[in-house]
Amino acid sequence: MFDELFSAPDVVAATSEQAWVEAMLEVERALTRAGAGAGLIPDEAAEAILAACRPGLVDAADVWRAAVESATPVIPLVEALRGAVPSEHRQYVHLGATSQDIVDTAMMLVASRAVGHILADLLGCGERIEELGREHADAPQLGRTLLQPARPTTFGAVAGGWSAAVRSAHEGLRRWRPAVQLGCPVGSRVEFGAHGDAVAAQIAAQLGLEAVPAWHTDRTRVVELASALGACAGVLAKIAGDVILLSQAEIAELTFTGGGRSSAMPGKRNPARAVLVVAAAHRAPGLIATLFAAMPQELQRAAGRWQAEWPALADLLRVAGGAAHHARAMLAGLRVDAERMASRT
Amino acid sequence: MFDELFSAPDVVAATSEQAWVEAMLEVERALTRAGAGAGLIPDEAAEAILAACRPGLVDAADVWRAAVESATPVIPLVEALRGAVPSEHRQYVHLGATSQDIVDTAMMLVASRAVGHILADLLGCGERIEELGREHADAPQLGRTLLQPARPTTFGAVAGGWSAAVRSAHEGLRRWRPAVQLGCPVGSRVEFGAHGDAVAAQIAAQLGLEAVPAWHTDRTRVVELASALGACAGVLAKIAGDVILLSQAEIAELTFTGGGRSSAMPGKRNPARAVLVVAAAHRAPGLIATLFAAMPQELQRAAGRWQAEWPALADLLRVAGGAAHHARAMLAGLRVDAERMASRT
Amino acid sequence: MFDELFSAPDVVAATSEQAWVEAMLEVERALTRAGAGAGLIPDEAAEAILAACRPGLVDAADVWRAAVESATPVIPLVEALRGAVPSEHRQYVHLGATSQDIVDTAMMLVASRAVGHILADLLGCGERIEELGREHADAPQLGRTLLQPARPTTFGAVAGGWSAAVRSAHEGLRRWRPAVQLGCPVGSRVEFGAHGDAVAAQIAAQLGLEAVPAWHTDRTRVVELASALGACAGVLAKIAGDVILLSQAEIAELTFTGGGRSSAMPGKRNPARAVLVVAAAHRAPGLIATLFAAMPQELQRAAGRWQAEWPALADLLRVAGGAAHHARAMLAGLRVDAERMASRT
Amino acid sequence: MFDELFSAPDVVAATSEQAWVEAMLEVERALTRAGAGAGLIPDEAAEAILAACRPGLVDAADVWRAAVESATPVIPLVEALRGAVPSEHRQYVHLGATSQDIVDTAMMLVASRAVGHILADLLGCGERIEELGREHADAPQLGRTLLQPARPTTFGAVAGGWSAAVRSAHEGLRRWRPAVQLGCPVGSRVEFGAHGDAVAAQIAAQLGLEAVPAWHTDRTRVVELASALGACAGVLAKIAGDVILLSQAEIAELTFTGGGRSSAMPGKRNPARAVLVVAAAHRAPGLIATLFAAMPQELQRAAGRWQAEWPALADLLRVAGGAAHHARAMLAGLRVDAERMASRT
């Protein structure tokens, strides 16, 4: 909700309901090519399916609405795909796969694209912090602990702390690896006979994902992403919080250009971007808890906890993306008042 | 995200970004009428404002996008409204109010409408449970504790437990009271001089809200709603979980009509609606935590935690609404196999 | 953990593992008396059981350790009790009840005693805030929104906001009602025949609890308490946060006597009590989420979620109690610098 | 709370309030030796401090109780240590360090020891699962998705999924690295002049920790541990949940020896250890959320969020440790009924 305000346009686009549906169609295409490569789908059938399985085949809202009946979007998606393929080839559509293969692999695609945008914004944040830090490397500044004056430090040291945290969050997120999901109905790939691992590897190669064994009910990969996103949000909220505190009128060691206005007080300038960072990041811990709580998934596929991952992860990508996007804008407009800082040490 | 799948159409509509904007316009209208009633706005100006301040004045997505600059949607909204009012009356637009007055009061309107839909679905759930319970009041059923056979009970007793929990959740949600927010910039209503309480009472009366003192940074009312919604979701997830367990093929004491299909196994029937109830409800605790964590709001208005309430509360209304909507459909399709039950006792 | 630091001594005592065991023994006593009253237990047997079932019968740590084998403390507790009763009366020990009856009712006793201490501290907080508010009712103070200067208000208005929030949290907690649990193995009281409701009413009357139908798997009562405790913690963290902000050296509108010292800087004074309030309250949202997530309890007794309530609720009582205890001490030492306030308006 | 029941004895001991105090004393010793090594503390003074700074110097409960006054246990600890050192050497006690250096480094020691125990139990879980998987590698078993019969799989494949998840959780936790904290009052190590990094490296080497720059307000390392612990708990709760479902009387494909008893039904056998795994793991997501929410720590040291980490991390170590401990016992008693499995495929 309110992602125009709290998220980043590129991350919103990359995680939209339309983007998920397009990613599911990509997975069906990769599955078709891999099946053909393994000799399980005749070339002619594969061509017919690939011709039909194109972006725009279905309306995303329709798919999600029709998903209610069976609690999975793959049923209406595959039905639409089968309907668009000549009847003699229909048996090869979605061959061997199960709903979870399509949704989990699509979720990895969606996530890895959104993560790409977030990494770019984190990099931008880091560069701007380092620039500010270099500019005021030795500017003396009062250190404050428990919000009370402590000992002098420098703005260079403060920026160094921010920058190290951003780098560490960036590194953590960059380390995360999206992977193909291919388990077939009960996680065993038995539907592909001896070809299971080859088909999975083929799909992974086409989509730029890691080839790994089926992970239907091992959700470690999901919570690892959640944690990395949460660390980004947390690190950025710390910086935004510092900016808010240091730009209090009574301290005013930091100021910002283009500050937000008030609906009641025309002259007031609010740290609007910093507020948006804090607000976006504030929602991350609850979403992370939701994803960790979804880990204990029953037997070969969960009755509710798996499905709950989709909106929770999409929202978490959006709030982490929003924190990074607004932090970058906040830092771009940040000004250091070194004289004012010096006067307090 | 994915609210077509996990939420209820009426609750989605009632909590949409458009609905929030329309509710904010309603609050501006009520404020204008109250200001005129107190003699603070000339009748002619009030009429001009009311003529301009109509649904559709602004595009909701535009408002939320433009809200980024100042971290509040009220700035672009009031600007649009001022732009639509003859210049001589513009000074009376949004008179005396602050962003938080408009957003908090609109949030109450949005919430109370969504709550109305949820209450109706809860009532529907309760009636259907009572019907099933009456039908099989004395049907012996095995009680199971820690998922192991315990002592016999009756389906009537089981349904009685479900029904009492639904009634208690319904009662808790029905008790919650939406209230007007009017604090002016710093929560004191001083901008309205002696008319503050009268203006607040007037707005409340027009919008069907309780008239209470300003609650800018006392968020008790918000978490009370969150808790009541969470209790609904929790109670419904318990029932859906029982339905899933009792409809396992090996137990099969409950069955359902119109069960969901599988993309891989044509003959399989899944408890799709129960799964959607569990999935929707699973997201409630994290959102509740987010809202409780947003309570410590700084001084006269928070720098992030207040703003984080909007999407968290909208999402919580949606998941509670989805749980109630899907639970009602699940219960409508539920069948009790009393013979099978009897065979196990 | 670290409850000497973050909680309140009286709440720690009231919620200790020993206190839970003593409360379980109280419930067994009440059950015995009620069984005798209903004519289900011979007077002689009841007397023998009551003589044995006294505080100190068992070592609490032993009980919780021995609880591992069956995942319930009631098994070792009842065994110890049976062992202390002449063999001819043993059949009347724990008559008709199940583990959950004893633990849930004991949890209500423990909670209601802890709540009593928390209410007293909230009352103390409210009184001190009102005293400060009266003393400086008209002292002008700068209002700050998004941590930037807004319009002037008064300290009286600020204290009024704090006080209203404390009253509302107090009221919410006072409204909560502990209740007896008596469901027997599968929630139906059938073990007591026609006497079930009378026995439950008798137990309730002895223990000062509400007499209600069995609520084995309707956990609404538990989350209602969790919410009320969370509102207390949230309201107090807001006040503590304001104290921390307003006592920053650059603002210094509030000061405190007896501030905490630093291990590195002898002259530094830290807002130690306010920090403890914030730290204690910070843990409430996660515990609340844990309790809401525990609501969907399977069939007649849950396999894990019910048991998870005990530590989560005990911890939540302790952090809410800690917030209230430290807030009271913080407020006792708070000083208002009205001159300094005036200089900023 | 109730750690005798829900946690593991070795993890409880490793994370006790006493263990934290002993770890803080170890840090003070390492700091003293490092200071002497750098020539900042005369050898005689160092010897005197090391002689005084021994386990048992202080009573842990006293330290935590006395910590209230300043919101840090380091004040009473250092006072006790100074009191035990001849007056001419007292100036060298705690030289250069600040509270956070001692507590954070001690937290790392405590965590790494508890993690060692958890890793051992995870390893034990993995070995037992592999043993069971080998024994019944080709035993046909019905796969179940959304708790409805799907396609056949084998118990070998099921155990393979469990085992891969346990290995992945083990690997994630093993990768986590505890590190020294040395920042001095404002994070800059300036108190040690040119010796800062050498002193930090010395302390790290003595305590077996990584030598890294100060991370006072970059809490990434803490949430990385939280995430790794959460993944362990989640993976084990999935297995325990499967055990509970597959040992339902109507399915009975798994059974367990030494199952828990019921206080009301002598013949009943409950999956007690699996229940304890689920109950312990259920508390992890809320604690993880608490730790992520604690990341935005103000300026050079936080006023509440840092302090909230101590109990939250200790509790998280305990619930993850409890899940691993009870899972190991659950798996030790697990029996596979291959005939019964075969009859369902």
mmCIF file of C-alpha atoms in Angstrom, chain D residues 83-269:
data_model
loop_
_atom_site.group_PDB
_atom_site.id
_atom_site.type_symbol
_atom_site.label_atom_id
_atom_site.label_comp_id
_atom_site.label_asym_id
_atom_site.label_seq_id
_atom_site.Cartn_x
_atom_site.Cartn_y
_atom_site.Cartn_z
ATOM 1 C CA GLY D 83 37.520 -1.759 44.686
ATOM 2 C CA ALA D 84 39.473 -5.022 44.521
ATOM 3 C CA VAL D 85 42.628 -3.398 43.118
ATOM 4 C CA PRO D 86 45.182 -1.466 45.219
ATOM 5 C CA SER D 87 44.409 2.225 44.928
ATOM 6 C CA GLU D 88 47.612 3.095 43.071
ATOM 7 C CA HIS D 89 46.576 0.850 40.148
ATOM 8 C CA ARG D 90 42.921 1.778 39.934
ATOM 9 C CA GLN D 91 43.394 4.320 37.179
ATOM 10 C CA TYR D 92 44.367 1.471 34.848
ATOM 11 C CA VAL D 93 41.186 -0.506 35.347
ATOM 12 C CA HIS D 94 38.892 -0.434 32.266
ATOM 13 C CA LEU D 95 41.464 1.840 30.628
ATOM 14 C CA GLY D 96 40.214 3.621 27.552
ATOM 15 C CA ALA D 97 37.142 1.463 27.148
ATOM 16 C CA THR D 98 33.473 2.328 27.362
ATOM 17 C CA SER D 99 30.485 0.271 28.557
ATOM 18 C CA GLN D 100 29.554 -0.767 25.077
ATOM 19 C CA ASP D 101 33.008 -2.204 24.372
ATOM 20 C CA ILE D 102 32.692 -4.527 27.342
ATOM 21 C CA VAL D 103 29.065 -5.538 26.836
ATOM 22 C CA ASP D 104 29.248 -6.030 23.074
ATOM 23 C CA THR D 105 32.444 -8.073 23.268
ATOM 24 C CA ALA D 106 31.010 -10.134 26.125
ATOM 25 C CA MET D 107 27.830 -10.652 24.101
ATOM 26 C CA MET D 108 29.968 -12.028 21.279
ATOM 27 C CA LEU D 109 31.694 -14.453 23.671
ATOM 28 C CA VAL D 110 28.407 -15.598 25.158
ATOM 29 C CA ALA D 111 26.863 -15.996 21.709
ATOM 30 C CA SER D 112 29.779 -17.918 20.259
ATOM 31 C CA ARG D 113 29.738 -20.410 23.124
ATOM 32 C CA ALA D 114 26.001 -20.934 22.878
ATOM 33 C CA VAL D 115 26.316 -21.279 19.107
ATOM 34 C CA GLY D 116 28.881 -24.020 19.655
ATOM 35 C CA HIS D 117 26.324 -26.061 21.596
ATOM 36 C CA ILE D 118 23.617 -25.444 19.016
ATOM 37 C CA LEU D 119 25.907 -26.504 16.168
ATOM 38 C CA ALA D 120 26.648 -29.759 17.998
ATOM 39 C CA ASP D 121 22.935 -30.510 18.376
ATOM 40 C CA LEU D 122 22.278 -29.645 14.731
ATOM 41 C CA LEU D 123 25.022 -32.025 13.722
ATOM 42 C CA GLY D 124 23.457 -34.706 15.886
ATOM 43 C CA CYS D 125 20.073 -34.046 14.271
ATOM 44 C CA GLY D 126 21.587 -34.312 10.801
ATOM 45 C CA GLU D 127 23.348 -37.586 11.553
ATOM 46 C CA ARG D 128 20.240 -39.209 12.930
ATOM 47 C CA ILE D 129 18.148 -38.046 9.972
ATOM 48 C CA GLU D 130 20.707 -39.462 7.560
ATOM 49 C CA GLU D 131 20.709 -42.736 9.457
ATOM 50 C CA LEU D 132 16.936 -42.982 9.256
ATOM 51 C CA GLY D 133 17.062 -41.971 5.588
ATOM 52 C CA ARG D 134 19.609 -44.642 4.727
ATOM 53 C CA GLU D 135 17.646 -47.304 6.579
ATOM 54 C CA HIS D 136 14.464 -46.547 4.660
ATOM 55 C CA ALA D 137 15.942 -45.013 1.535
ATOM 56 C CA ASP D 138 13.536 -46.642 -0.887
ATOM 57 C CA ALA D 139 10.551 -47.053 1.388
ATOM 58 C CA PRO D 140 7.611 -45.757 -0.641
ATOM 59 C CA GLN D 141 5.628 -43.034 1.120
ATOM 60 C CA LEU D 142 2.672 -40.964 0.042
ATOM 61 C CA GLY D 143 3.594 -37.342 -0.655
ATOM 62 C CA ARG D 144 1.076 -34.843 0.688
ATOM 63 C CA THR D 145 0.615 -31.266 -0.520
ATOM 64 C CA LEU D 146 -1.715 -28.829 1.205
ATOM 65 C CA LEU D 147 -2.193 -31.832 3.530
ATOM 66 C CA GLN D 148 -3.972 -33.791 0.785
ATOM 67 C CA PRO D 149 -2.600 -36.938 -0.889
ATOM 68 C CA ALA D 150 -0.437 -36.075 -3.878
ATOM 69 C CA ARG D 151 2.010 -38.479 -5.546
ATOM 70 C CA PRO D 152 4.192 -41.195 -4.032
ATOM 71 C CA THR D 153 7.664 -40.354 -2.889
ATOM 72 C CA THR D 154 10.043 -42.255 -0.623
ATOM 73 C CA PHE D 155 10.991 -41.797 2.990
ATOM 74 C CA GLY D 156 14.543 -41.478 1.707
ATOM 75 C CA ALA D 157 13.516 -38.398 -0.262
ATOM 76 C CA VAL D 158 11.664 -36.948 2.736
ATOM 77 C CA ALA D 159 14.672 -37.489 4.993
ATOM 78 C CA GLY D 160 16.891 -36.051 2.269
ATOM 79 C CA GLY D 161 14.852 -32.850 2.320
ATOM 80 C CA TRP D 162 15.046 -32.631 6.106
ATOM 81 C CA SER D 163 18.750 -33.308 6.069
ATOM 82 C CA ALA D 164 19.524 -30.720 3.388
ATOM 83 C CA ALA D 165 17.641 -28.104 5.393
ATOM 84 C CA VAL D 166 19.484 -28.978 8.601
ATOM 85 C CA ARG D 167 22.820 -28.836 6.773
ATOM 86 C CA SER D 168 21.958 -25.473 5.302
ATOM 87 C CA ALA D 169 20.934 -24.105 8.709
ATOM 88 C CA HIS D 170 24.106 -25.526 10.248
ATOM 89 C CA GLU D 171 26.240 -23.997 7.517
ATOM 90 C CA GLY D 172 24.557 -20.601 7.924
ATOM 91 C CA LEU D 173 25.153 -20.579 11.668
ATOM 92 C CA ARG D 174 28.728 -21.846 11.317
ATOM 93 C CA ARG D 175 29.531 -18.995 8.915
ATOM 94 C CA TRP D 176 28.646 -16.352 11.499
ATOM 95 C CA ARG D 177 31.695 -14.693 13.051
ATOM 96 C CA PRO D 178 31.867 -13.131 16.504
ATOM 97 C CA ALA D 179 34.052 -10.026 16.646
ATOM 98 C CA VAL D 180 35.681 -7.786 19.189
ATOM 99 C CA GLN D 181 34.078 -4.433 19.945
ATOM 100 C CA LEU D 182 36.430 -1.590 20.752
ATOM 101 C CA GLY D 183 35.266 1.918 20.044
ATOM 102 C CA CYS D 184 35.924 3.828 23.266
ATOM 103 C CA PRO D 185 33.310 6.431 24.228
ATOM 104 C CA VAL D 186 32.390 7.627 20.730
ATOM 105 C CA GLY D 187 33.482 4.795 18.471
ATOM 106 C CA SER D 188 36.802 6.284 17.353
ATOM 107 C CA ARG D 189 39.396 4.480 19.523
ATOM 108 C CA VAL D 190 41.012 7.872 19.931
ATOM 109 C CA GLU D 191 41.551 7.113 23.631
ATOM 110 C CA PHE D 192 44.253 4.629 22.595
ATOM 111 C CA GLY D 193 46.079 7.058 20.333
ATOM 112 C CA ALA D 194 48.101 5.188 17.725
ATOM 113 C CA HIS D 195 47.581 1.892 19.611
ATOM 114 C CA GLY D 196 43.827 1.522 18.986
ATOM 115 C CA ASP D 197 43.921 -1.134 16.309
ATOM 116 C CA ALA D 198 46.720 -3.070 18.003
ATOM 117 C CA VAL D 199 44.817 -3.136 21.295
ATOM 118 C CA ALA D 200 41.667 -4.308 19.496
ATOM 119 C CA ALA D 201 43.645 -7.013 17.669
ATOM 120 C CA GLN D 202 45.222 -8.138 20.946
ATOM 121 C CA ILE D 203 41.859 -8.442 22.683
ATOM 122 C CA ALA D 204 40.433 -10.291 19.694
ATOM 123 C CA ALA D 205 43.344 -12.728 19.618
ATOM 124 C CA GLN D 206 43.038 -13.473 23.344
ATOM 125 C CA LEU D 207 39.308 -14.116 23.113
ATOM 126 C CA GLY D 208 39.217 -15.931 19.791
ATOM 127 C CA LEU D 209 37.237 -13.179 18.093
ATOM 128 C CA GLU D 210 37.621 -11.391 14.770
ATOM 129 C CA ALA D 211 39.457 -8.070 14.873
ATOM 130 C CA VAL D 212 37.283 -5.502 13.105
ATOM 131 C CA PRO D 213 36.718 -1.743 13.286
ATOM 132 C CA ALA D 214 34.296 -0.502 15.939
ATOM 133 C CA TRP D 215 30.671 -1.358 15.161
ATOM 134 C CA HIS D 216 28.922 0.523 17.991
ATOM 135 C CA THR D 217 25.935 1.493 15.911
ATOM 136 C CA ASP D 218 26.219 -0.871 12.976
ATOM 137 C CA ARG D 219 24.259 -3.838 14.278
ATOM 138 C CA THR D 220 24.521 -5.947 11.123
ATOM 139 C CA ARG D 221 26.579 -8.557 12.969
ATOM 140 C CA VAL D 222 23.824 -8.970 15.549
ATOM 141 C CA VAL D 223 21.003 -9.422 13.049
ATOM 142 C CA GLU D 224 23.119 -11.807 10.997
ATOM 143 C CA LEU D 225 23.333 -14.021 14.063
ATOM 144 C CA ALA D 226 19.631 -13.563 14.716
ATOM 145 C CA SER D 227 18.831 -14.655 11.162
ATOM 146 C CA ALA D 228 21.058 -17.711 11.323
ATOM 147 C CA LEU D 229 19.449 -18.741 14.625
ATOM 148 C CA GLY D 230 15.998 -18.133 13.162
ATOM 149 C CA ALA D 231 16.775 -20.340 10.176
ATOM 150 C CA CYS D 232 17.802 -23.147 12.539
ATOM 151 C CA ALA D 233 14.611 -22.813 14.546
ATOM 152 C CA GLY D 234 12.496 -22.669 11.394
ATOM 153 C CA VAL D 235 14.074 -25.704 9.792
ATOM 154 C CA LEU D 236 13.684 -27.764 12.980
ATOM 155 C CA ALA D 237 10.078 -26.668 13.479
ATOM 156 C CA LYS D 238 9.318 -27.862 9.940
ATOM 157 C CA ILE D 239 10.693 -31.310 10.758
ATOM 158 C CA ALA D 240 8.909 -31.431 14.119
ATOM 159 C CA GLY D 241 5.677 -30.391 12.408
ATOM 160 C CA ASP D 242 6.071 -33.197 9.894
ATOM 161 C CA VAL D 243 6.699 -35.651 12.714
ATOM 162 C CA ILE D 244 3.534 -34.502 14.492
ATOM 163 C CA LEU D 245 1.470 -34.823 11.306
ATOM 164 C CA LEU D 246 2.906 -38.181 10.271
ATOM 165 C CA SER D 247 2.417 -39.623 13.758
ATOM 166 C CA GLN D 248 -1.285 -38.774 13.882
ATOM 167 C CA ALA D 249 -3.069 -42.024 14.799
ATOM 168 C CA GLU D 250 -4.863 -42.072 11.448
ATOM 169 C CA ILE D 251 -1.552 -41.863 9.558
ATOM 170 C CA ALA D 252 0.957 -43.384 12.009
ATOM 171 C CA GLU D 253 3.758 -43.643 9.482
ATOM 172 C CA LEU D 254 6.088 -42.369 12.177
ATOM 173 C CA THR D 255 5.977 -43.363 15.813
ATOM 174 C CA PHE D 256 8.149 -42.399 18.729
ATOM 175 C CA THR D 257 9.451 -44.158 21.776
ATOM 176 C CA GLY D 258 9.067 -42.610 25.179
ATOM 177 C CA GLY D 259 6.240 -40.300 24.150
ATOM 178 C CA GLY D 260 4.797 -37.898 26.647
ATOM 179 C CA ARG D 261 1.924 -38.825 28.889
ATOM 180 C CA SER D 262 -1.319 -37.030 29.594
ATOM 181 C CA SER D 263 -2.484 -35.869 33.039
ATOM 182 C CA ALA D 264 -6.015 -37.020 32.256
ATOM 183 C CA MET D 265 -5.637 -40.023 29.931
ATOM 184 C CA PRO D 266 -3.122 -42.621 31.169
ATOM 185 C CA GLY D 267 -2.915 -44.533 27.875
ATOM 186 C CA LYS D 268 -2.343 -41.540 25.630
ATOM 187 C CA ARG D 269 1.089 -40.918 24.106
#
